[in-house]
Amino acid sequence: MKLFYKPGACSLASHITLRESGKDFTLDGVDLMKKRLENGDDFFAVNPKGQVPALLLDDGTLLTEGVAIMQYLADTVPDRHLLAPTSSLSRYKTIEWLNYIATELHKGFTPLFRPDTPEEYKPTVRALLEKKMQYVNESLKDNPWICGARFSIADAYLFTVLRWAYAVKLNMAGLSHIEAYMTRMTERPAVAAALKAEGLK
């Protein structure tokens, strides 16, 4: 398998999941501004959406959209317990969090990353995100991982997005549960390996 990624982007969640899965894979970096691969090839020829992550399977099938990629990988290695089986309510609680992260957190950061976002709009965006950070912090109060006692693919995604919160300097003061969570995440060998491979701290 080959993962097309950009360092620190949302593709980091799929990268972490790959390493947690124990599967063999390679990485191919993408310049999203130029839509070019590391060798200069046109990324649109690989993924017509022009976005990362994209996972090229061994049979030549291309799978896109991070949440789909993570669920696929988790389901191929049930012994790793990255996502509960379909008979379990905890599976759907994980999917609930995946959806929240994708729609409320991930997309919430987009205006802060776009150079054409009016400056007068950004304080409102930041305030909304900071309120959601408080919700995440409270949700981590009683458990080490976002869905309970066991690490799941939702953690790979949440960690990725929380890194952005620190990168854009949201007010994270007093969010001690998030701070402890980030430490736990970086101590996981798969997470540390993914960060190192992408040249991230």
Coordinates of C-alpha atoms in Angstrom, one line a residue:
M1 CA 0.0 0.0 0.0
K2 CA 1.0 3.6 -0.6
L3 CA -0.2 6.6 1.4
F4 CA -0.2 10.0 -0.3
Y5 CA 0.2 12.6 2.3
K6 CA 1.3 16.1 3.3
P7 CA 3.3 16.5 6.5
G8 CA 1.0 17.6 9.4
A9 CA -2.1 17.7 7.3
C10 CA -5.2 15.6 8.0
S11 CA -3.5 12.7 6.3
L12 CA -1.5 12.3 9.5
A13 CA -4.5 10.5 11.0
S14 CA -4.4 7.9 8.2
H15 CA -0.6 7.7 8.6
I16 CA -0.9 7.0 12.4
T17 CA -3.7 4.4 11.7
L18 CA -1.4 2.6 9.2
R19 CA 1.4 2.4 11.7
E20 CA -1.0 1.2 14.4
S21 CA -2.3 -1.4 12.0
G22 CA 1.1 -3.0 11.6
K23 CA 0.6 -3.2 7.8
D24 CA 3.4 -2.7 5.3
F25 CA 3.2 0.6 3.4
T26 CA 5.1 3.3 1.7
L27 CA 4.7 7.1 1.7
D28 CA 4.6 9.6 -1.1
G29 CA 4.6 13.2 -0.2
V30 CA 2.3 15.7 -2.1
D31 CA 2.8 19.4 -2.7
L32 CA -0.8 20.5 -2.4
M33 CA -0.1 24.0 -3.8
K34 CA 1.4 22.6 -7.0
K35 CA -0.6 19.3 -6.9
R36 CA 2.7 17.5 -7.6
L37 CA 4.2 14.3 -6.2
E38 CA 7.8 14.1 -4.9
N39 CA 9.0 13.0 -8.3
G40 CA 7.1 15.9 -10.0
D41 CA 4.2 13.8 -11.4
D42 CA 0.7 15.3 -11.5
F43 CA -1.2 14.4 -8.3
F44 CA -4.5 14.8 -10.1
A45 CA -3.5 11.7 -12.2
V46 CA -3.5 9.7 -8.9
N47 CA -6.4 11.4 -7.2
P48 CA -8.8 13.6 -9.3
K49 CA -9.9 15.3 -6.0
G50 CA -6.4 16.6 -5.6
Q51 CA -6.5 16.1 -1.8
V52 CA -4.8 14.0 0.8
P53 CA -5.0 11.5 2.2
A54 CA -5.3 9.0 -0.6
L55 CA -4.4 5.3 -0.1
L56 CA -3.4 3.2 -3.1
L57 CA -4.2 -0.4 -2.3
D58 CA -2.1 -3.3 -3.5
D59 CA -4.7 -4.2 -6.1
G60 CA -4.6 -0.7 -7.6
T61 CA -7.7 0.5 -6.0
L62 CA -7.5 4.1 -4.7
L63 CA -9.3 4.9 -1.4
T64 CA -9.8 8.5 -0.4
E65 CA -11.3 10.5 2.5
G66 CA -9.5 10.0 5.8
V67 CA -12.5 8.7 7.8
A68 CA -13.1 6.0 5.1
I69 CA -9.4 5.1 5.0
M70 CA -9.2 4.7 8.8
Q71 CA -12.3 2.6 9.0
Y72 CA -11.1 0.4 6.2
L73 CA -7.7 -0.2 7.8
A74 CA -9.2 -0.8 11.2
D75 CA -11.6 -3.4 9.8
T76 CA -8.8 -5.3 8.1
V77 CA -6.9 -5.8 11.4
P78 CA -9.7 -6.6 13.9
D79 CA -7.1 -8.1 16.3
R80 CA -5.7 -4.6 16.8
H81 CA -9.0 -3.3 18.2
L82 CA -8.7 0.0 16.4
L83 CA -12.5 0.0 15.8
A84 CA -15.1 -2.1 17.6
P85 CA -17.0 -4.8 15.6
T86 CA -20.4 -3.9 14.0
S87 CA -22.3 -5.7 16.8
S88 CA -21.0 -3.3 19.4
L89 CA -22.4 0.1 20.3
S90 CA -18.9 1.3 21.0
R91 CA -18.2 1.1 17.2
Y92 CA -20.9 3.7 16.6
K93 CA -19.7 5.9 19.4
T94 CA -16.4 5.9 17.6
I95 CA -18.0 6.8 14.4
E96 CA -19.9 9.5 16.2
W97 CA -16.6 11.1 17.2
L98 CA -15.1 10.6 13.8
N99 CA -18.1 12.6 12.4
Y100 CA -17.8 15.3 15.0
I101 CA -14.0 15.7 14.4
A102 CA -14.6 15.8 10.6
T103 CA -17.4 18.3 10.5
E104 CA -17.1 20.4 13.7
L105 CA -13.3 20.5 14.3
H106 CA -11.5 19.7 11.0
K107 CA -13.6 22.0 8.8
G108 CA -13.7 24.6 11.5
F109 CA -10.0 25.2 11.1
T110 CA -10.2 25.7 7.3
P111 CA -10.8 29.5 7.4
L112 CA -7.7 29.9 9.6
F113 CA -5.6 28.1 7.0
R114 CA -7.0 30.0 3.9
P115 CA -5.1 33.1 3.0
D116 CA -8.2 34.7 1.5
T117 CA -10.2 34.6 4.8
P118 CA -11.0 38.2 5.9
E119 CA -9.1 39.1 9.0
E120 CA -12.2 40.4 10.7
Y121 CA -13.8 36.9 10.4
K122 CA -11.0 35.0 12.1
P123 CA -11.7 36.0 15.8
T124 CA -15.2 34.5 15.4
V125 CA -13.8 31.3 14.0
R126 CA -11.2 31.1 16.8
A127 CA -13.9 31.7 19.5
L128 CA -16.1 28.9 18.1
L129 CA -13.1 26.5 18.0
E130 CA -12.1 27.4 21.5
K131 CA -15.6 26.6 22.7
K132 CA -15.4 23.2 21.0
M133 CA -11.9 22.6 22.6
Q134 CA -13.6 23.0 26.0
Y135 CA -16.1 20.3 25.0
V136 CA -13.2 18.0 23.9
N137 CA -11.4 18.7 27.1
E138 CA -14.4 17.8 29.2
S139 CA -14.9 14.6 27.2
L140 CA -11.4 13.4 28.1
K141 CA -11.9 14.0 31.8
D142 CA -12.7 10.4 32.8
N143 CA -10.9 8.3 30.2
P144 CA -7.5 8.2 28.6
W145 CA -8.8 8.0 25.1
I146 CA -11.7 9.9 23.4
C147 CA -13.9 6.8 23.2
G148 CA -13.1 5.3 26.6
A149 CA -10.4 3.0 27.9
R150 CA -9.1 1.8 24.5
F151 CA -7.3 3.7 21.8
S152 CA -9.2 3.9 18.5
I153 CA -9.0 5.5 15.1
A154 CA -10.9 8.5 16.5
D155 CA -7.8 9.3 18.6
A156 CA -5.6 9.3 15.5
Y157 CA -7.9 11.9 14.0
L158 CA -8.5 13.9 17.1
F159 CA -4.7 14.2 17.8
T160 CA -4.1 15.4 14.3
V161 CA -6.7 18.2 14.6
L162 CA -5.6 19.1 18.2
R163 CA -2.1 19.7 16.8
W164 CA -3.5 22.4 14.7
A165 CA -5.1 24.1 17.7
Y166 CA -1.7 24.6 19.2
A167 CA -0.2 25.5 15.8
V168 CA -2.6 28.4 15.3
K169 CA -2.3 29.4 19.0
L170 CA -5.9 28.9 20.1
N171 CA -6.3 29.7 23.8
M172 CA -5.8 26.2 25.3
A173 CA -5.1 27.5 28.8
G174 CA -6.6 25.4 31.5
L175 CA -7.4 22.5 29.2
S176 CA -5.4 20.0 31.3
H177 CA -7.1 16.9 30.0
I178 CA -6.2 17.8 26.4
E179 CA -2.6 18.5 27.5
A180 CA -2.3 15.1 29.2
Y181 CA -4.0 13.4 26.2
M182 CA -1.5 14.9 23.8
T183 CA 1.3 13.6 25.9
R184 CA -0.2 10.1 26.0
M185 CA -0.6 10.2 22.2
T186 CA 3.0 11.2 21.5
E187 CA 4.2 8.4 23.7
R188 CA 2.6 5.8 21.5
P189 CA 5.3 4.2 19.3
A190 CA 3.1 4.4 16.2
V191 CA 2.4 8.1 16.7
A192 CA 6.0 8.9 17.4
A193 CA 7.1 7.0 14.3
A194 CA 4.5 8.8 12.1
L195 CA 5.6 12.2 13.4
K196 CA 9.3 11.4 12.8
A197 CA 8.6 10.2 9.3
E198 CA 6.8 13.4 8.5
G199 CA 9.5 15.6 10.0
L200 CA 7.2 16.8 12.8
K201 CA 7.8 17.4 16.5

